[in-house]
PDB file of C-alpha atoms in Angstrom:
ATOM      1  CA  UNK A   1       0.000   0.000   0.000  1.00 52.00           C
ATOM      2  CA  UNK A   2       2.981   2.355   0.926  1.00 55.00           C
ATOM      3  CA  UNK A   3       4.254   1.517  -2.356  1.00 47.00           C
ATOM      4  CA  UNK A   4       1.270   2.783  -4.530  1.00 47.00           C
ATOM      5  CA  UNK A   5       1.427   5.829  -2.264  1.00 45.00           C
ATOM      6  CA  UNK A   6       4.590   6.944  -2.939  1.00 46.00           C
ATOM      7  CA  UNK A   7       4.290   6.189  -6.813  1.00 50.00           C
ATOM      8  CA  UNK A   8       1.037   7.879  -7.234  1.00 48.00           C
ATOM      9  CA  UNK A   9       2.830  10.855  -4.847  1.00 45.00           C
ATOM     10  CA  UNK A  10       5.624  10.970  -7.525  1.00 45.00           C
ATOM     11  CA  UNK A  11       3.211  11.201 -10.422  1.00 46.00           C
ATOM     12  CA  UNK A  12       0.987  13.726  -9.278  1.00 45.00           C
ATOM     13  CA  UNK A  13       4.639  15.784  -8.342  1.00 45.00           C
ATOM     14  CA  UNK A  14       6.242  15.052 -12.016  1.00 42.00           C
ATOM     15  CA  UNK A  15       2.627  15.822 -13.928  1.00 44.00           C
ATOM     16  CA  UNK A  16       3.261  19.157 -11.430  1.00 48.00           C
ATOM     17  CA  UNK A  17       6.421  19.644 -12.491  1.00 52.00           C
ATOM     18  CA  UNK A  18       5.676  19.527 -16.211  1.00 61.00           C
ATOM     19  CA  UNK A  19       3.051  22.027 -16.171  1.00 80.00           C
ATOM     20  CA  UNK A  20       2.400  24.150 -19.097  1.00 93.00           C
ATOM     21  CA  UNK A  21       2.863  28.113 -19.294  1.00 94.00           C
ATOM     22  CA  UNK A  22       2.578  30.538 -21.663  1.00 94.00           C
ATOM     23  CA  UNK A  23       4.881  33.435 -22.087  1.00 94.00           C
ATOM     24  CA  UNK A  24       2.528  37.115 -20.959  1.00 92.00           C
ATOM     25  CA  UNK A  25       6.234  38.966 -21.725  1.00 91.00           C
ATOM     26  CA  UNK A  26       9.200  39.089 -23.332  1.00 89.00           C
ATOM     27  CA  UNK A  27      11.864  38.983 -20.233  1.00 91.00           C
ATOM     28  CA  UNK A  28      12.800  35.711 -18.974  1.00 92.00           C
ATOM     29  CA  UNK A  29      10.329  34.227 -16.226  1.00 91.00           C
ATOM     30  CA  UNK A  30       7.119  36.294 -17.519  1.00 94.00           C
ATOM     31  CA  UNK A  31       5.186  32.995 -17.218  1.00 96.00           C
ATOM     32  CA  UNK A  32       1.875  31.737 -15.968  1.00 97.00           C
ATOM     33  CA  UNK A  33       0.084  28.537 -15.559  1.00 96.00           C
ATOM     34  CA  UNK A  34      -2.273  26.967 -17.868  1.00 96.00           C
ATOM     35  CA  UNK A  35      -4.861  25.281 -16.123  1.00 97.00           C
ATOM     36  CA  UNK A  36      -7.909  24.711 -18.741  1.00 96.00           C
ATOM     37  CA  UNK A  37      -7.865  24.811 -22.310  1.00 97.00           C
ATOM     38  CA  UNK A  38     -11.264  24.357 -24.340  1.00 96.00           C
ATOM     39  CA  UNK A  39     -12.416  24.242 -28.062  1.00 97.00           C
ATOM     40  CA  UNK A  40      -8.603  24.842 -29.394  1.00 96.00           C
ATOM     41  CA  UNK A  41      -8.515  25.446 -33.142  1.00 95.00           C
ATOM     42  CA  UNK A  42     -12.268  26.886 -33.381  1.00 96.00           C
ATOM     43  CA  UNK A  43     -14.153  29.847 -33.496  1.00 96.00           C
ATOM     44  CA  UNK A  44     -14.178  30.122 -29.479  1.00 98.00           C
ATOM     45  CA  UNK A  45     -10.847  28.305 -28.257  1.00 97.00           C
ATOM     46  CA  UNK A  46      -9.657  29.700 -24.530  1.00 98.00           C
ATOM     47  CA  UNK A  47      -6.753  28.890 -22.155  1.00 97.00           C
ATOM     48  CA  UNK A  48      -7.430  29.714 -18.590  1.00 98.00           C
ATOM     49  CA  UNK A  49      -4.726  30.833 -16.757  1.00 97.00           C
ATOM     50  CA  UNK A  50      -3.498  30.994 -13.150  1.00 96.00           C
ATOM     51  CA  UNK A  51      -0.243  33.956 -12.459  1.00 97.00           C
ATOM     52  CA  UNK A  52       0.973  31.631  -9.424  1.00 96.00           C
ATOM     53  CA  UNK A  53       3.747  31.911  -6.641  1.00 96.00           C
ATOM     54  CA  UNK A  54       6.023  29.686  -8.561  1.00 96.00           C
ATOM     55  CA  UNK A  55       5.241  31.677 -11.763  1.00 96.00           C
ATOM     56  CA  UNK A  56       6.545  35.163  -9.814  1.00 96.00           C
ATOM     57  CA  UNK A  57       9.286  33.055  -7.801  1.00 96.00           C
ATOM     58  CA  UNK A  58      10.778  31.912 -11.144  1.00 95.00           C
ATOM     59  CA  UNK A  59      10.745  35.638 -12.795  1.00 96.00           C
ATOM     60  CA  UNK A  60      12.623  36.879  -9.739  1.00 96.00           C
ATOM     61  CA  UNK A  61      15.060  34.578 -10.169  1.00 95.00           C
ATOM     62  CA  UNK A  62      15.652  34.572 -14.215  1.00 94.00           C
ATOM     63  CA  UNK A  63      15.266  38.124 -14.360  1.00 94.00           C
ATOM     64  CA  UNK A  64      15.525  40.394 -11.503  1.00 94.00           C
ATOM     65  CA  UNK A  65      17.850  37.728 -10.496  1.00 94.00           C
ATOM     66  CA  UNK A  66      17.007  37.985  -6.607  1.00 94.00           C
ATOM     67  CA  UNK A  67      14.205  36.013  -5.311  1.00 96.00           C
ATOM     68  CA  UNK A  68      12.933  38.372  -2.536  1.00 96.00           C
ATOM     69  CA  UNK A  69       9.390  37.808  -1.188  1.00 96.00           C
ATOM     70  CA  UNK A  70       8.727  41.843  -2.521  1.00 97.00           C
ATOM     71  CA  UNK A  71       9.694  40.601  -5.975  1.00 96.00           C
ATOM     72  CA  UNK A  72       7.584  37.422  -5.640  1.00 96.00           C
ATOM     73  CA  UNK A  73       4.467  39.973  -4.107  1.00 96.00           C
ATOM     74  CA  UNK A  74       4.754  42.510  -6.819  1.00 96.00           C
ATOM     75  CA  UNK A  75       4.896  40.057  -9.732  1.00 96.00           C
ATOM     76  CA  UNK A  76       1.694  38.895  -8.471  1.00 96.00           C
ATOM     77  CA  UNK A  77       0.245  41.993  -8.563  1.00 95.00           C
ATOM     78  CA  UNK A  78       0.817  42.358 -12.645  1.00 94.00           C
ATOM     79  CA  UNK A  79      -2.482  42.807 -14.155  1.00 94.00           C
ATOM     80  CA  UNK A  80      -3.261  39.976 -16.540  1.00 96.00           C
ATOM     81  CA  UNK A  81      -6.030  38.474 -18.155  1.00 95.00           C
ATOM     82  CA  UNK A  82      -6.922  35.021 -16.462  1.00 96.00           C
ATOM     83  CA  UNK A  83      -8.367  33.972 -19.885  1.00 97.00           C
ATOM     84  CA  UNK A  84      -7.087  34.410 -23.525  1.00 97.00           C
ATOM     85  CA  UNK A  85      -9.285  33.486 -26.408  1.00 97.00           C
ATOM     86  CA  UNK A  86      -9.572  33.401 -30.477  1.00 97.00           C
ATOM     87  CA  UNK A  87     -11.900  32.946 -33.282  1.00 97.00           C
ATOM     88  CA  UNK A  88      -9.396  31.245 -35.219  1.00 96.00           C
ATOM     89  CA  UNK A  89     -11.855  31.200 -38.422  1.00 96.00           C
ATOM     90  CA  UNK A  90     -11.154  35.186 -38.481  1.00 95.00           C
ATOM     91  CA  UNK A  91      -8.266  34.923 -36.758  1.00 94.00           C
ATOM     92  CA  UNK A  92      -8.810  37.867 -34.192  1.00 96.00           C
ATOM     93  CA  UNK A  93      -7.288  36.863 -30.563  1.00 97.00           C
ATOM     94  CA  UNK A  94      -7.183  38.639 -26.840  1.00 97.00           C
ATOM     95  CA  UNK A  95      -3.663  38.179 -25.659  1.00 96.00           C
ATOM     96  CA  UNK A  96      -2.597  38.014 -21.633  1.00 96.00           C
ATOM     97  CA  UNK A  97      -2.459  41.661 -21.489  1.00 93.00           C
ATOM     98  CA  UNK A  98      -6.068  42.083 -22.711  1.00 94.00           C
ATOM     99  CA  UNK A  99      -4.598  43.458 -26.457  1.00 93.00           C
ATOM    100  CA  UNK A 100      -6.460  42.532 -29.211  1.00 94.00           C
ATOM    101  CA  UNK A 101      -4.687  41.069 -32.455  1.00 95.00           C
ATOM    102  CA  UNK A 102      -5.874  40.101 -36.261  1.00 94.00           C
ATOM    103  CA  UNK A 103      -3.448  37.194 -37.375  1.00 95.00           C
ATOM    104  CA  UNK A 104      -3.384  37.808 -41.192  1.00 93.00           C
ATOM    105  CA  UNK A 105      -1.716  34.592 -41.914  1.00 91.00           C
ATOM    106  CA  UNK A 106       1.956  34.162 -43.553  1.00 91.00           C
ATOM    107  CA  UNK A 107       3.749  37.588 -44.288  1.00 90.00           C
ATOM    108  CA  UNK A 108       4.217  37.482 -48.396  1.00 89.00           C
ATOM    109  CA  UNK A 109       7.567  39.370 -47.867  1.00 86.00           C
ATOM    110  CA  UNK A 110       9.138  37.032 -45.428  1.00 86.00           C
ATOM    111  CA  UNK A 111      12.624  36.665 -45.534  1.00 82.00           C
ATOM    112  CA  UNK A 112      14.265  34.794 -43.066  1.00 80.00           C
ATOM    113  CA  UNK A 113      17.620  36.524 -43.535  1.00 79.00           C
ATOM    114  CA  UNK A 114      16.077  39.831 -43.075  1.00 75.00           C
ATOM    115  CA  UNK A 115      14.098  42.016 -40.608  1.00 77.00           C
ATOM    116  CA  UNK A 116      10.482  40.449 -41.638  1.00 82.00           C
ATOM    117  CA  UNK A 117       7.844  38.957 -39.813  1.00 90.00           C
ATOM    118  CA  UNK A 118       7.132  35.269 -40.903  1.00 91.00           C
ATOM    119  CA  UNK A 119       3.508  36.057 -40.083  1.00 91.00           C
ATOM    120  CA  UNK A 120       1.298  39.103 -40.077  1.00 92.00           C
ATOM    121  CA  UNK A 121      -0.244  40.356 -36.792  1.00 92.00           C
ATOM    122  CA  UNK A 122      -1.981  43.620 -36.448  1.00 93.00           C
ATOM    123  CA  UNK A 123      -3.189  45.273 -33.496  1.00 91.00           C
ATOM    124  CA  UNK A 124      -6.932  44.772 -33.261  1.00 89.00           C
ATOM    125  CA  UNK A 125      -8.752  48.643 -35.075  1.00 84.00           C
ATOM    126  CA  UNK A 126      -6.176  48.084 -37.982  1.00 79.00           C
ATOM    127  CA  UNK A 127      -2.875  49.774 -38.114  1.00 82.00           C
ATOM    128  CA  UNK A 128       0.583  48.923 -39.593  1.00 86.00           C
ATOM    129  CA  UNK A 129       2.043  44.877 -38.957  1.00 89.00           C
ATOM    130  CA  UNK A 130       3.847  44.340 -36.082  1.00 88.00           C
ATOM    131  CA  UNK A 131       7.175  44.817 -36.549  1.00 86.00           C
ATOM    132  CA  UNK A 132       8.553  41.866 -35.387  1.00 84.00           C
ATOM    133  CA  UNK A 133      10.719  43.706 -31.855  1.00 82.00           C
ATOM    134  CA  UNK A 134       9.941  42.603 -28.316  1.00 83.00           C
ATOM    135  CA  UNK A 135       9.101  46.137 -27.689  1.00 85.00           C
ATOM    136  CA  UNK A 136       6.337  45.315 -30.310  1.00 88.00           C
ATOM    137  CA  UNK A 137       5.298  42.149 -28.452  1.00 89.00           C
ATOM    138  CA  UNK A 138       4.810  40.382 -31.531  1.00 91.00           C
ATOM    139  CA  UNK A 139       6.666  37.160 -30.031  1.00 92.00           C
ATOM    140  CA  UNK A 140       4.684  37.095 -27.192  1.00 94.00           C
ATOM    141  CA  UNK A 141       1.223  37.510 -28.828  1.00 94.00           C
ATOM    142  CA  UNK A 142       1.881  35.417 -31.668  1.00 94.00           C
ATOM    143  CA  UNK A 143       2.936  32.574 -29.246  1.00 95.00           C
ATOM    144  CA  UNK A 144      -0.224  32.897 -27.206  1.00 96.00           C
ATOM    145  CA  UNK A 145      -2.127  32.624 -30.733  1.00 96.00           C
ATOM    146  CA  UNK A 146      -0.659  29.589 -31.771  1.00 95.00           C
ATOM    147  CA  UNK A 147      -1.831  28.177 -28.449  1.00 96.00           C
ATOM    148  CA  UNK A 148      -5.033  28.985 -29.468  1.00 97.00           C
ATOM    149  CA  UNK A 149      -5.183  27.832 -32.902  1.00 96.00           C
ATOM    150  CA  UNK A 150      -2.159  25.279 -33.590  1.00 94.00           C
ATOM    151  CA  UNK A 151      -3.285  24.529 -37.051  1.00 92.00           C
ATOM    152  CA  UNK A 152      -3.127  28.201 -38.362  1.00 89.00           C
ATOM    153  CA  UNK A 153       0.313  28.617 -37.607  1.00 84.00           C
ATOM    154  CA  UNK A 154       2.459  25.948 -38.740  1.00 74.00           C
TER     155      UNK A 154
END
């Protein structure tokens, strides 16, 4: 019986371990939690999300480089969305930060050697691409959209 314990223990602590995040910034440790995902790849796919202690505790560390229990407290106090969600049909998306996006598919002037975007995202009321910078965010969101619809983003 102790046996079956301990291994069940184990599992529940490596399926902990292995949890998934998403990215809600571009410095190292801007993480949270998924905890739900539901209708992925459709017109109303979500992620639910969870900013937890371990979350803040591991952006301390990466990127403040100090894990300090004010670091850990006012990472926890970042506003974020606890839910993201797309149409993936039309390809509009609400990111972490509560931005909306239009994914316009594959940028026709790629070039991988160059300063291009492989794909097009816009910022939701139209305006020019984004440009590809982390001060643009266009990692970040792009990331959270192809969590939300794998299939469009290959």
């Amino acid at each position: 019986m102790r046996l079956a314990t301990t291994i069940g223990l184990l599992l529940a602590m490596s399926a902990a371990a292995k949890a998934e995040t998403l990215y809600y910034g571009s410095r190292a440790g801007m993480e949270v939690t998924v905890v739900k995902k539901s209708n992925i790849g459709t017109t109303h796919a979500k992620i639910f999300t969870k900013h937890t202690r371990e979350n803040a505790t591991a952006f301390c560390r990466e990127y403040v480089q100090k894990v300090t229990p004010k670091c850990i407290a006012d990472e926890l106090k970042v506003e974020l969305l606890t839910k993201i969600s797309a149409n993936c049909k039309t390809g509009t998306f609400i990111t972490l930060n509560g931005r909306g996006y239009q994914f316009n598919g594959p940028n026709p002037d790629y070039d991988p050697t160059g300063m291009s975007t492989e794909y097009l995202l816009v910022e939701a009321g139209g305006g020019e691409p984004l440009d590809g910078s982390s001060a643009s965010g266009y990692d970040v969101a792009l990331d959270q959209y192809k969590a939300l619809c794998p299939n469009r983003v290959q």
